[in-house]
Each structure stands twice: as structure tokens, then as C-alpha cells.
Short mmCIF file of C-alpha atoms in Angstrom, two decimals:
data_model
loop_
_atom_site.label_atom_id
_atom_site.label_comp_id
_atom_site.label_asym_id
_atom_site.label_seq_id
_atom_site.Cartn_x
_atom_site.Cartn_y
_atom_site.Cartn_z
CA MET A 1 0.09 0.06 -0.07
CA ALA A 2 1.39 3.31 -0.86
CA GLU A 3 2.93 5.47 1.86
CA GLY A 4 0.27 8.22 1.94
CA LYS A 5 -2.73 5.79 2.26
CA SER A 6 -1.27 3.85 4.75
CA GLU A 7 -1.21 6.86 7.14
CA LYS A 8 -5.13 6.97 6.67
CA PHE A 9 -5.69 3.25 7.76
CA LYS A 10 -4.70 0.95 10.63
CA GLN A 11 -4.88 -2.80 11.25
CA LEU A 12 -7.43 -3.94 13.56
CA ASN A 13 -7.45 -7.76 14.24
CA GLY A 14 -5.93 -8.49 10.98
CA VAL A 15 -8.28 -6.11 9.23
CA MET A 16 -7.28 -2.49 7.90
CA VAL A 17 -9.95 0.20 9.07
CA GLU A 18 -9.69 3.84 8.45
CA ARG A 19 -7.70 5.98 10.95
CA LYS A 20 -9.78 8.58 12.67
CA ARG A 21 -8.48 11.71 13.85
CA PRO A 22 -9.55 13.05 17.36
CA ARG A 23 -11.79 15.63 17.45
CA ILE A 24 -10.77 18.86 18.97
CA HIS A 25 -13.83 20.84 20.73
CA LEU A 26 -13.77 24.75 21.26
CA GLY A 27 -14.02 23.76 24.98
CA ASP A 28 -10.67 21.66 25.08
CA LEU A 29 -8.84 25.17 24.01
CA HIS A 30 -6.79 26.95 26.67
CA THR A 31 -8.65 28.73 29.05
CA ASP A 32 -6.78 32.17 28.00
CA ILE A 33 -7.89 31.59 24.67
CA LEU A 34 -11.60 30.88 25.54
CA ASN A 35 -11.01 34.05 28.08
CA ARG A 36 -10.20 36.34 24.87
CA ILE A 37 -12.88 34.93 22.81
CA ILE A 38 -15.65 35.71 25.72
CA SER A 39 -14.39 39.25 25.85
CA LEU A 40 -14.88 39.74 22.04
CA LEU A 41 -18.62 38.51 22.32
CA PRO A 42 -21.33 40.85 23.12
CA LEU A 43 -22.50 40.79 26.30
CA LYS A 44 -25.89 39.00 25.82
CA GLU A 45 -23.94 36.47 23.50
CA ALA A 46 -21.32 35.68 26.15
CA ALA A 47 -23.77 35.02 28.89
CA ARG A 48 -25.56 32.59 26.46
CA THR A 49 -22.62 30.37 26.53
CA SER A 50 -23.20 29.46 30.28
CA VAL A 51 -25.76 26.89 29.33
CA LEU A 52 -23.43 24.79 27.52
CA SER A 53 -21.31 23.51 30.44
CA ASN A 54 -20.12 24.31 33.63
CA HIS A 55 -16.60 24.80 32.17
CA TRP A 56 -18.12 27.66 29.65
CA LYS A 57 -20.03 28.88 32.97
CA ASN A 58 -16.80 29.32 34.67
CA ILE A 59 -15.04 30.79 31.53
CA TRP A 60 -18.12 33.32 31.20
CA CYS A 61 -18.21 34.35 34.87
CA SER A 62 -14.56 35.55 34.46
CA ARG A 63 -15.38 38.12 31.92
CA GLU A 64 -13.26 41.02 33.27
CA SER A 65 -15.33 43.71 31.20
CA LEU A 66 -18.72 44.28 31.98
CA VAL A 67 -20.56 46.84 29.68
CA PHE A 68 -24.19 47.06 30.13
CA ARG A 69 -25.89 49.20 27.38
CA PHE A 70 -29.26 48.95 25.61
CA TYR A 71 -27.86 47.03 22.40
CA THR A 72 -25.71 44.66 24.56
CA VAL A 73 -28.63 43.82 26.80
CA LEU A 74 -31.71 44.14 25.16
CA SER A 75 -32.39 43.32 21.24
CA MET A 76 -33.44 45.78 18.44
CA HIS A 77 -36.71 44.17 18.48
CA HIS A 78 -37.52 45.74 21.84
CA HIS A 79 -36.17 48.87 20.91
CA ILE A 80 -38.40 49.14 18.04
CA LYS A 81 -41.54 47.67 19.56
CA ARG A 82 -41.50 49.66 22.71
CA CYS A 83 -39.42 52.73 22.86
CA TRP A 84 -41.92 55.13 21.30
CA THR A 85 -44.32 54.94 24.41
CA SER A 86 -43.86 55.52 27.98
CA ASP A 87 -45.25 52.23 28.56
CA GLY A 88 -42.67 50.69 26.40
CA GLN A 89 -40.15 52.66 27.61
CA ARG A 90 -40.88 51.47 31.24
CA LEU A 91 -41.02 47.81 30.11
CA ASN A 92 -37.68 48.19 28.60
CA LYS A 93 -36.46 49.58 31.83
CA GLU A 94 -37.67 47.20 34.16
CA LEU A 95 -36.29 44.28 31.63
CA PHE A 96 -32.78 46.19 31.14
CA ILE A 97 -32.56 46.24 35.09
CA GLU A 98 -33.66 42.47 35.05
CA ARG A 99 -30.86 41.45 32.70
CA VAL A 100 -28.11 43.45 34.67
CA ASP A 101 -29.17 41.81 37.92
CA SER A 102 -29.16 38.39 36.32
CA VAL A 103 -25.63 38.92 34.66
CA LEU A 104 -24.21 40.35 37.91
CA LYS A 105 -25.50 37.31 39.99
CA GLN A 106 -23.63 35.02 37.66
CA ARG A 107 -20.52 36.97 37.63
CA SER A 108 -19.46 36.90 41.20
CA GLY A 109 -15.95 37.20 42.55
CA LEU A 110 -12.81 39.45 41.88
CA GLY A 111 -11.20 39.99 38.52
CA VAL A 112 -13.44 42.57 37.12
CA GLN A 113 -11.56 45.23 35.37
CA THR A 114 -14.49 47.58 33.76
CA MET A 115 -17.99 48.00 34.86
CA ALA A 116 -20.18 50.18 32.73
CA ILE A 117 -23.95 51.35 33.00
CA LEU A 118 -25.39 53.22 30.13
CA TYR A 119 -28.72 53.69 30.11
CA GLU A 120 -31.84 56.19 30.45
CA LEU A 121 -31.88 55.74 34.24
CA GLU A 122 -32.68 58.24 37.17
CA ASN A 123 -33.09 58.87 41.11
CA GLU A 124 -36.24 56.73 40.95
CA ASP A 125 -33.99 53.78 40.37
CA ALA A 126 -31.40 54.27 42.99
CA ASP A 127 -31.84 51.09 44.59
CA HIS A 128 -31.10 49.12 41.73
CA ILE A 129 -28.00 51.42 40.65
CA ASP A 130 -26.88 51.07 44.50
CA ARG A 131 -26.98 47.72 44.27
CA TRP A 132 -24.84 47.54 41.18
CA LEU A 133 -22.39 49.97 42.87
CA ASN A 134 -22.14 47.51 45.71
CA PHE A 135 -21.16 44.73 43.22
CA VAL A 136 -18.34 47.38 41.91
CA ILE A 137 -17.14 47.60 45.54
CA ALA A 138 -17.13 44.06 46.18
CA SER A 139 -15.46 42.95 43.07
CA LYS A 140 -12.74 45.64 43.31
CA THR A 141 -13.62 46.99 39.78
CA LYS A 142 -10.94 49.05 38.11
CA GLN A 143 -13.00 51.35 36.09
CA LEU A 144 -16.34 52.38 36.51
CA ILE A 145 -18.62 54.26 33.86
CA LEU A 146 -21.93 55.29 34.67
CA ASP A 147 -23.79 57.07 31.99
CA LEU A 148 -27.26 57.70 32.52
CA ASP A 149 -27.84 59.66 29.30
CA PRO A 150 -28.06 63.46 29.43
CA TYR A 151 -30.23 63.84 26.62
CA TYR A 152 -33.14 61.75 28.13
CA PRO A 153 -35.55 64.14 30.55
CA LYS A 154 -35.46 63.16 33.87
CA VAL A 155 -37.65 64.05 37.07
CA ALA A 156 -34.54 64.00 39.33
CA PRO A 157 -31.09 62.99 38.39
CA TYR A 158 -29.47 59.68 40.00
CA ASN A 159 -27.80 61.18 43.21
CA PHE A 160 -24.30 59.32 43.34
CA PRO A 161 -23.81 57.44 46.67
CA PHE A 162 -20.41 58.81 47.92
CA LYS A 163 -21.01 57.12 51.11
CA LEU A 164 -20.61 54.07 49.63
CA PHE A 165 -17.03 54.74 48.55
CA ASN A 166 -15.28 55.69 51.78
CA ALA A 167 -11.21 55.43 52.12
CA THR A 168 -11.34 51.68 52.54
CA ASN A 169 -14.09 50.65 49.82
CA SER A 170 -12.82 52.84 46.93
CA LEU A 171 -9.29 51.74 47.02
CA GLN A 172 -9.35 49.77 43.90
CA LEU A 173 -11.07 52.34 41.70
CA GLN A 174 -8.30 53.87 39.46
CA ALA A 175 -10.83 55.36 36.87
CA LEU A 176 -14.37 57.07 37.33
CA LYS A 177 -16.75 58.52 34.46
CA LEU A 178 -19.92 59.93 35.68
CA ILE A 179 -22.41 61.25 32.93
CA SER A 180 -25.94 62.83 33.94
CA VAL A 181 -25.89 62.47 38.02
CA SER A 182 -26.22 64.57 40.68
CA LEU A 183 -23.09 65.29 42.97
CA LYS A 184 -23.28 66.18 46.48
CA LEU A 185 -20.42 65.40 48.29
CA PRO A 186 -20.94 64.39 52.25
CA ALA A 187 -19.07 66.22 55.04
CA ASN A 188 -15.55 64.70 55.59
CA PHE A 189 -15.71 63.01 52.37
CA MET A 190 -12.09 61.15 52.19
CA GLY A 191 -12.73 58.46 49.05
CA PHE A 192 -10.89 57.91 45.81
CA ARG A 193 -7.34 58.11 47.10
CA ASN A 194 -6.34 55.94 44.43
CA LEU A 195 -8.22 57.40 41.32
CA GLN A 196 -6.29 58.04 38.26
CA LYS A 197 -8.77 59.11 35.77
CA LEU A 198 -11.95 61.57 36.74
CA LYS A 199 -14.43 62.35 34.14
CA LEU A 200 -17.40 64.56 34.93
CA ASP A 201 -20.00 65.21 32.47
CA CYS A 202 -23.39 67.03 32.95
CA THR A 203 -23.40 67.05 36.57
CA ASP A 204 -24.32 69.92 39.06
CA ILE A 205 -21.08 69.72 40.85
CA SER A 206 -20.63 72.98 43.07
CA ASP A 207 -17.27 74.84 43.18
CA ASP A 208 -16.90 73.89 46.84
CA ASP A 209 -17.39 70.36 46.17
CA MET A 210 -15.34 69.90 43.16
CA GLN A 211 -12.24 71.60 45.19
CA THR A 212 -12.97 68.77 47.79
CA LEU A 213 -13.23 66.09 45.36
CA VAL A 214 -10.38 66.95 43.30
CA SER A 215 -8.31 67.66 46.27
CA ASN A 216 -8.66 63.85 47.47
CA CYS A 217 -7.18 62.47 44.29
CA ASN A 218 -3.81 62.50 45.12
CA ALA A 219 -3.00 60.28 42.57
CA LEU A 220 -5.17 62.01 39.58
CA ASN A 221 -3.46 62.08 36.32
CA PHE A 222 -6.40 63.22 33.91
CA LEU A 223 -9.48 65.09 35.06
CA GLY A 224 -12.17 65.89 32.47
CA ILE A 225 -15.14 68.22 33.12
CA LEU A 226 -17.61 68.81 30.57
CA TYR A 227 -21.15 70.75 30.60
CA CYS A 228 -21.03 71.03 34.43
CA GLY A 229 -23.13 74.24 34.47
CA MET A 230 -22.86 75.35 38.00
CA LEU A 231 -18.69 75.60 38.30
CA THR A 232 -17.57 79.07 37.97
CA ARG A 233 -13.95 78.41 39.64
CA LEU A 234 -11.79 75.11 39.19
CA GLN A 235 -8.94 74.96 42.08
CA THR A 236 -7.64 72.63 44.50
CA SER A 237 -6.59 73.23 48.12
CA GLN A 238 -3.17 71.80 47.31
CA PRO A 239 -1.08 71.14 43.80
CA LEU A 240 -1.75 68.32 42.07
CA ASN A 241 1.86 67.09 40.98
CA GLN A 242 0.42 64.08 39.34
CA LEU A 243 -2.35 65.77 37.21
CA LYS A 244 -1.03 65.98 33.58
CA HIS A 245 -3.63 66.23 31.36
CA LEU A 246 -6.98 68.69 32.21
CA GLN A 247 -9.95 68.85 29.68
CA VAL A 248 -12.83 71.57 30.12
CA GLU A 249 -15.67 71.85 27.77
CA ASN A 250 -18.68 73.94 27.89
CA CYS A 251 -18.89 74.60 31.38
CA THR A 252 -20.62 78.07 30.84
CA MET A 253 -20.46 79.52 34.09
CA LEU A 254 -16.42 79.07 34.68
CA GLN A 255 -14.14 81.96 34.90
CA ASP A 256 -11.15 80.95 36.40
CA ILE A 257 -8.75 77.80 36.11
CA GLN A 258 -5.78 77.36 38.89
CA LEU A 259 -5.45 73.59 38.10
CA ASN A 260 -2.44 73.83 36.07
CA PHE A 261 0.63 73.33 38.23
CA GLY A 262 2.36 70.46 36.56
CA LEU A 263 -0.29 69.99 33.66
CA THR A 264 1.10 68.86 30.39
CA LYS A 265 -1.81 68.66 28.19
CA LEU A 266 -5.01 71.04 28.29
CA GLU A 267 -8.21 70.68 26.32
CA TYR A 268 -10.50 73.59 26.51
CA GLU A 269 -13.64 74.47 24.85
CA GLY A 270 -15.65 77.66 25.77
CA PRO A 271 -15.19 81.29 25.97
CA LEU A 272 -11.72 82.70 26.73
CA ILE A 273 -10.87 82.60 30.49
CA PRO A 274 -7.66 83.77 32.11
CA LEU A 275 -5.04 80.68 33.22
CA ALA A 276 -3.10 80.72 36.66
CA PRO A 277 0.85 81.12 35.95
CA PRO A 278 1.97 77.88 34.89
CA GLY A 279 3.80 75.76 37.79
CA PRO A 280 7.17 73.91 37.53
CA LEU A 281 6.34 71.59 34.48
CA LEU A 282 4.87 73.85 31.50
CA MET A 283 2.39 72.75 29.52
CA THR A 284 3.44 71.59 25.82
CA ASN A 285 0.39 70.33 24.25
CA VAL A 286 -2.69 72.90 24.48
CA MET A 287 -6.15 72.55 22.54
CA MET A 288 -8.43 75.49 22.69
CA LYS A 289 -11.71 75.73 21.06
CA LEU A 290 -12.67 79.59 21.61
CA SER A 291 -16.00 80.72 21.15
CA ASP A 292 -15.62 84.33 21.83
CA ILE A 293 -12.56 85.21 19.99
CA ASP A 294 -12.55 86.82 16.36
CA SER A 295 -8.98 86.21 15.02
CA ALA A 296 -6.64 83.18 15.86
CA LEU A 297 -3.44 84.84 14.77
CA GLU A 298 -4.25 87.58 17.49
CA TYR A 299 -5.03 85.21 19.88
CA ILE A 300 -1.67 83.07 19.26
CA PHE A 301 0.57 86.51 19.28
CA THR A 302 -1.17 88.11 22.14
CA LYS A 303 -2.56 85.60 24.67
CA LEU A 304 -0.30 82.60 24.36
CA PRO A 305 3.06 83.53 24.99
CA SER A 306 3.30 84.85 28.34
CA THR A 307 1.46 81.62 29.58
CA LEU A 308 2.80 78.64 27.29
CA PRO A 309 6.48 79.66 26.47
CA ARG A 310 7.20 76.06 26.03
CA LEU A 311 4.63 74.99 23.91
CA GLU A 312 5.38 71.94 21.33
CA THR A 313 2.03 71.23 20.17
CA LEU A 314 -1.16 73.75 19.61
CA THR A 315 -4.63 73.44 18.29
CA VAL A 316 -6.69 76.43 18.04
CA ASN A 317 -10.49 76.28 16.82
CA CYS A 318 -12.30 79.68 16.19
CA SER A 319 -14.08 81.88 13.88
CA GLU A 320 -12.18 84.04 11.57
CA LEU A 321 -14.57 87.57 12.16
CA LYS A 322 -11.86 90.11 10.96
CA ARG A 323 -8.25 90.71 9.64
CA ALA A 324 -5.67 90.14 12.45
CA THR A 325 -3.96 92.97 13.98
CA LEU A 326 -0.39 91.92 15.07
CA PRO A 327 2.19 93.96 16.99
CA GLU A 328 5.20 95.01 15.02
CA LYS A 329 7.79 92.66 16.59
CA THR A 330 6.09 89.10 17.00
CA VAL A 331 7.24 86.59 19.74
CA LYS A 332 8.98 83.32 18.71
CA PHE A 333 7.59 79.67 19.59
CA MET A 334 10.89 78.15 20.02
CA TYR A 335 9.70 74.61 20.89
CA LEU A 336 6.53 74.62 18.99
CA LYS A 337 6.46 71.50 16.48
CA HIS A 338 2.76 70.58 15.69
CA LEU A 339 0.41 73.43 14.82
CA ARG A 340 -3.42 72.77 13.95
CA LEU A 341 -5.75 75.78 13.00
CA GLU A 342 -9.42 74.80 12.84
CA LEU A 343 -10.60 78.25 11.04
CA THR A 344 -14.14 79.08 10.14
CA PHE A 345 -15.13 82.09 7.86
CA CYS A 346 -18.53 82.94 8.11
CA VAL A 347 -18.64 86.71 7.71
CA ARG A 348 -19.57 88.31 4.13
CA PRO A 349 -17.63 89.77 2.74
CA ARG A 350 -14.65 88.15 4.10
CA GLU A 351 -12.34 90.39 5.93
CA ALA A 352 -9.42 87.83 7.05
CA ASP A 353 -6.56 87.30 4.70
CA MET A 354 -5.29 84.01 4.91
CA PHE A 355 -1.81 85.37 3.48
CA ASP A 356 -1.41 86.82 7.08
CA PHE A 357 -0.57 83.29 8.31
CA ALA A 358 2.81 83.38 6.54
CA CYS A 359 4.21 84.93 9.72
CA ILE A 360 3.90 81.37 11.38
CA LEU A 361 6.70 80.05 9.53
CA LYS A 362 9.08 82.96 10.72
CA ALA A 363 7.64 82.82 14.37
CA ALA A 364 7.96 79.04 14.91
CA PRO A 365 11.53 78.00 13.42
CA LEU A 366 11.36 74.34 14.69
CA LEU A 367 7.84 73.94 13.15
CA GLU A 368 7.59 70.33 11.83
CA ILE A 369 3.90 69.71 11.08
CA LEU A 370 1.44 72.47 9.99
CA GLU A 371 -2.14 71.95 9.57
CA LEU A 372 -5.10 74.32 8.01
CA HIS A 373 -8.34 73.32 8.16
CA MET A 374 -10.59 76.17 6.81
CA TRP A 375 -14.28 76.54 6.43
CA MET A 376 -16.00 79.28 3.95
CA PRO A 377 -18.80 79.96 1.83
CA TYR A 378 -17.78 79.78 -1.96
CA ASP A 379 -18.98 82.90 -2.88
CA ASN A 380 -15.79 83.76 -4.78
CA GLN A 381 -14.41 82.27 -7.96
CA HIS A 382 -11.09 80.75 -7.86
CA TYR A 383 -7.96 82.85 -8.70
CA CYS A 384 -7.52 84.10 -12.33
CA GLU A 385 -5.18 86.77 -13.93
CA ASP A 386 -8.01 89.59 -13.23
CA HIS A 387 -7.33 89.02 -9.45
CA GLY A 388 -4.10 90.80 -9.70
CA VAL A 389 -0.46 89.30 -9.27
CA LEU A 390 0.07 86.92 -6.40
CA ARG A 391 1.83 88.62 -3.56
CA SER A 392 4.76 87.69 -1.98
CA LEU A 393 6.88 88.18 0.86
CA PRO A 394 10.84 88.30 1.45
CA ASN A 395 11.90 84.79 1.40
CA HIS A 396 13.22 83.22 4.81
CA ALA A 397 14.29 79.63 4.58
CA HIS A 398 12.15 77.09 7.13
CA SER A 399 14.31 74.24 7.68
CA ASN A 400 12.19 72.01 9.91
CA LEU A 401 8.72 71.83 8.48
CA LYS A 402 8.15 68.42 6.90
CA PHE A 403 4.42 68.24 6.31
CA ALA A 404 1.37 70.86 5.35
CA TYR A 405 -2.09 69.33 5.68
CA VAL A 406 -4.63 72.03 3.95
CA THR A 407 -8.48 71.32 3.79
CA GLY A 408 -11.32 73.63 2.79
CA PHE A 409 -8.89 74.98 -0.22
CA TYR A 410 -10.98 76.41 -2.99
CA GLY A 411 -8.12 78.10 -4.78
CA MET A 412 -8.89 81.62 -3.76
CA LYS A 413 -6.16 84.04 -4.04
CA ASP A 414 -5.13 84.64 -0.36
CA GLN A 415 -5.05 80.76 -0.20
CA LEU A 416 -2.78 80.44 -3.03
CA GLU A 417 -0.55 83.21 -1.79
CA LEU A 418 0.10 81.36 1.39
CA LEU A 419 0.58 77.63 -0.19
CA ARG A 420 2.92 79.32 -2.63
CA HIS A 421 4.90 80.98 0.17
CA ILE A 422 5.10 77.67 2.28
CA LEU A 423 6.44 75.89 -0.72
CA ILE A 424 8.96 78.52 -1.42
CA ASN A 425 10.36 78.70 2.05
CA SER A 426 10.22 75.19 3.32
CA VAL A 427 13.48 73.71 2.25
CA MET A 428 12.59 70.46 3.80
CA LEU A 429 9.09 69.95 2.83
CA ASP A 430 8.77 66.20 2.26
CA ALA A 431 4.55 66.31 1.22
CA MET A 432 1.71 68.55 1.32
CA LYS A 433 -1.85 67.23 1.38
CA ILE A 434 -4.40 69.60 -0.09
CA ASP A 435 -8.11 68.84 -0.17
CA PRO A 436 -11.11 70.95 -0.99
CA ARG A 437 -13.43 69.34 1.23
CA PRO A 438 -13.59 71.01 4.71
CA VAL A 439 -12.64 69.17 7.89
CA VAL A 440 -14.05 71.82 10.09
CA ALA A 441 -17.93 71.75 10.51
CA VAL A 442 -20.07 73.78 8.79
CA PRO A 443 -21.57 76.62 11.04
CA HIS A 444 -24.96 75.87 12.30
CA GLY A 445 -27.80 77.22 10.02
CA THR A 446 -25.43 78.06 7.16
CA SER A 447 -26.14 76.86 3.64
CA CYS A 448 -23.07 74.87 2.05
CA HIS A 449 -23.21 74.09 -1.72
CA GLY A 450 -19.79 72.67 -1.99
CA ILE A 451 -17.52 73.58 -5.11
CA ALA A 452 -20.55 75.85 -6.46
CA LYS A 453 -20.98 77.78 -9.62
CA GLN A 454 -18.43 75.49 -11.01
CA THR A 455 -18.77 72.23 -12.58
CA THR A 456 -16.73 69.50 -11.24
CA ALA A 457 -14.62 69.18 -14.52
CA MET A 458 -13.87 72.61 -14.47
CA PHE A 459 -12.99 72.60 -11.00
CA LEU A 460 -10.79 69.70 -11.31
CA MET A 461 -8.98 71.29 -14.13
CA PHE A 462 -7.97 74.18 -12.19
CA MET A 463 -6.92 72.17 -9.42
CA LYS A 464 -4.58 70.25 -11.36
CA SER A 465 -2.90 73.60 -12.93
CA CYS A 466 -2.42 74.54 -8.96
CA LEU A 467 -0.69 71.13 -8.48
CA ARG A 468 1.60 71.71 -11.37
CA MET A 469 2.41 75.32 -10.05
CA PHE A 470 3.18 74.16 -6.44
CA LYS A 471 5.46 71.45 -8.04
CA SER A 472 7.40 73.83 -10.21
CA VAL A 473 7.86 76.42 -6.90
CA ASN A 474 9.05 73.61 -4.51
CA MET A 475 11.32 71.28 -6.98
CA ARG A 476 12.88 69.40 -3.38
CA LEU A 477 9.07 68.43 -2.79
CA ARG A 478 8.92 64.40 -2.77
CA ARG A 479 5.13 64.35 -3.27
CA ILE A 480 1.61 66.44 -3.20
CA VAL A 481 -1.28 64.58 -2.14
CA GLY A 482 -3.94 66.15 -4.33
CA PHE A 483 -7.64 66.06 -4.84
CA LYS A 484 -9.78 63.15 -5.34
CA SER A 485 -12.15 63.41 -8.19
CA ARG A 486 -15.28 61.86 -6.64
CA LYS A 487 -17.25 63.77 -4.19
CA LEU A 488 -15.83 67.06 -4.42
CA CYS A 489 -19.41 68.46 -3.34
CA TYR A 490 -20.22 68.26 0.12
#
């Protein structure tokens, strides 16, 4: 018998019978592999594996991440059938609570890394939520997310039970995210000593409670505060040496921030407010989305230098309502390596001049990445000779810029002049990416017709001529990532 054939058969009592391969069942895989498989399943599917065998039940009960949200606990059938009536919403809530309780009864013991509740709950459901939080404490969960849906109208928001998280019970908790809850700290609260990340969204926390809460968190390295409408100041009774990243968004009453001692990254959205003098570790990464300034250049050159001298990465998002008025002698950003500008031009006729931004190259000699993201109504035709000769500035070689990314480029005269200046002076530029489609969101209530007044073919022809001009300006440029022919209108 041929050798290949003999491997498929064996001799049994003098008779050749077919050799059968041993079957490998999914449950025979190593426990670590099964744990990985379970972790990738939706919660309700993972729970169903417990009926297969005691082994599968043990695997399910060791799941480290418990994330309860509508579509992982309930089915789309319940959503479609019930969510449009008050009785249906009540039934959905009851079923959600029942299934969360059922899962937590199966999942006992330690080893939970993340526990998340994302559902439309309020203070009338406090008994159930408190019970789940007791599970968090008992299982020594490290990350807790309580998102009770800020868009859902509530009779009364859930009162977060700080009393459960005393100095002992909260030792294991490292990350806490609370959305749409009421926060009233008890007297002499001493919890969250080991908390490293704290994010509060749509809460009613007061200045004093915020100061007490943050002062307790000695290990805090990230603090996020969003839509907390009662805050007027943000400070602590003692320096937070571990705090490196602060995020503040749309806290409309906030007037003062004094938490930036040791910060390295700041994300801020809202009206411009003063920052306290920087501490020994100066901020290097700043993202500002400002609602009440009318010129990014004026802000950068008149507000930033005195408070952020060691800035390496800067993002500014604002509306350009007027042409910038700059001091005769502008400061230099000697450490700035990455600049991202998100600019909305919504005033007609447009007063701001993009060619003014050419001064950035001289002000930031170490700049490596420059991003210019623009939105403007397409009211004017792209540049032609009738618009006059392109303006230019004295050459000033920039030796560090490697990449430029420009969106919302319609080929208007000042846009062409700015890009031409960048190409002429950036002697080490590797690539420039240009796209007519804006990255910056269209202002609310504004009609945007994309590449209006021009056919796609005409616009593409103009853009190709721009690319040829740019390529001829900077012969060292390795590549220009140009325009896609499809979806030019947005």
C-alpha cells in the first residue's frame, strides 16, 4: 500500500480500518484563549455560553469587562417595538434592570476590570443602581462608567452615593466616569485616594464640592469636566503634582482655572478665560476651541506667549471674523513642532486674509507639521489673472517643516499666496496634502453648496493647474497629495 494511503488506515484484528482523527472541541482550548473569545462577544451572547457546560459557565463568570448598554442587553426588537411609548420605555427599563441583575448574580468574585452602565436611568432607580455599585465595590472593579444619558429628560437625576465609596471601599478604583448624575459630597469625604482618571459630564457639582473631590485624588493624572453648568472656578486646596491632562468643555459659568500646576496637556472649549501662571512643569500640548475670539493669529501672538512659553503642540479652533492686527515685533515659539488651526470664515464679505498666516513660519522655526483646516462659503471664483498678481514676502528659509495639510482649499487668491509662500520657503518639506473638502464643521444654520458655481470638471482642471504650479515652485518636494475626483461636493 502506498505510504500516503497507509497513514489513513490502521490494522485492527488483521483488518485494515480507517484511522480517525481525534476531534478537538472548542471547549478543549486553553482557558486564556477561551477568555479572549468571551471578551470579544457581546454581553448577551457571552452570557448565553454559560448554558453549554460548567466549564463554559466558569469561563463566562471570569469575564473582566461588563458593559451594559441598550443594544448589548436588549434586542433591537425591544427598541423598535417599545421605545416610542411611555409604557414601552418603562417595560424596556424593567427588562434592562432584570438582565443586569441576572448577569451580576452569575458573575461573582474578583477580577472585574471595567463595569459600565449606559442607560436612561434616574433617581427613582436608585435602589437598583446602588446595588450595582455595591457589586463594583465587592468585586474591586478598577474602572467604573455610569452614563445615565444626559439627553433623556429626567424627573430627578440619580444622586451618586459617595457614602459607599469611603477611604477603604474606593482603594481599588482607578478610573471613574459619571454622566448625567447629581453630585453632592458628604462632609469629610475621604474617598478616591487612588483614582487616576476622573471625568464628569452633565453634573451639578459645585465649586466647593469639586475642590474637595479633586483635592482627595492624590494620584489623579487626568481630569475631564464637561457641561458642568454650576462651576465658576476650578482650583484645589493643594498642588496636584500627578495631574498632567486637563479637559474642560462648555462649562458656561466657569471664570477661572487654577489647576495647571504641572499640567502638560490642556483641552479647553468655551469662552476665553485666564489661566493661572504655569507651575514648574509647563504645558506642552494645548487644544483650544474658543467661542468668543475673532482672530486666531491675534490670540496666538497676544495671549499665548506669556503663559505657554514651552508649547510643542497647539490646536486652535475659532471663527475668523476680522483681519488680524499683530504687534510690530511678534514673539517666537521656539519649541512649537505641531500647529493645527481649525478656522471658520462665516462673515461676508470675508475680512480675514489667509496670507497673514505666512508669519507662522518665521515665528516657529522648529515647526514640523502644519495643518490648516478652513471652512468658508464658496462665494468667490477661484483665482484668475483679473484678481491681480500673487503677493509675496521676502524669502525666509524654514529648515524643519516636513508636512503640510490643508483642507477647505478652494483656490482663492489669499489661499494660493499662503501655500505658495510655504512651498517656496520650506526647504525640507516632504509632502503637502491639499483637499477642497473641509474638516471643520459647517456652522449651524449655514447653507453650504460645496464647489458651487463650478462644474466638477472645471474645478478639477483648476486644481490640477494649481498642483503643477506648486510642484514647479518647490522642486525638492517629494510628493503632493492632491484632490480626489469623486465627491468634490459636500
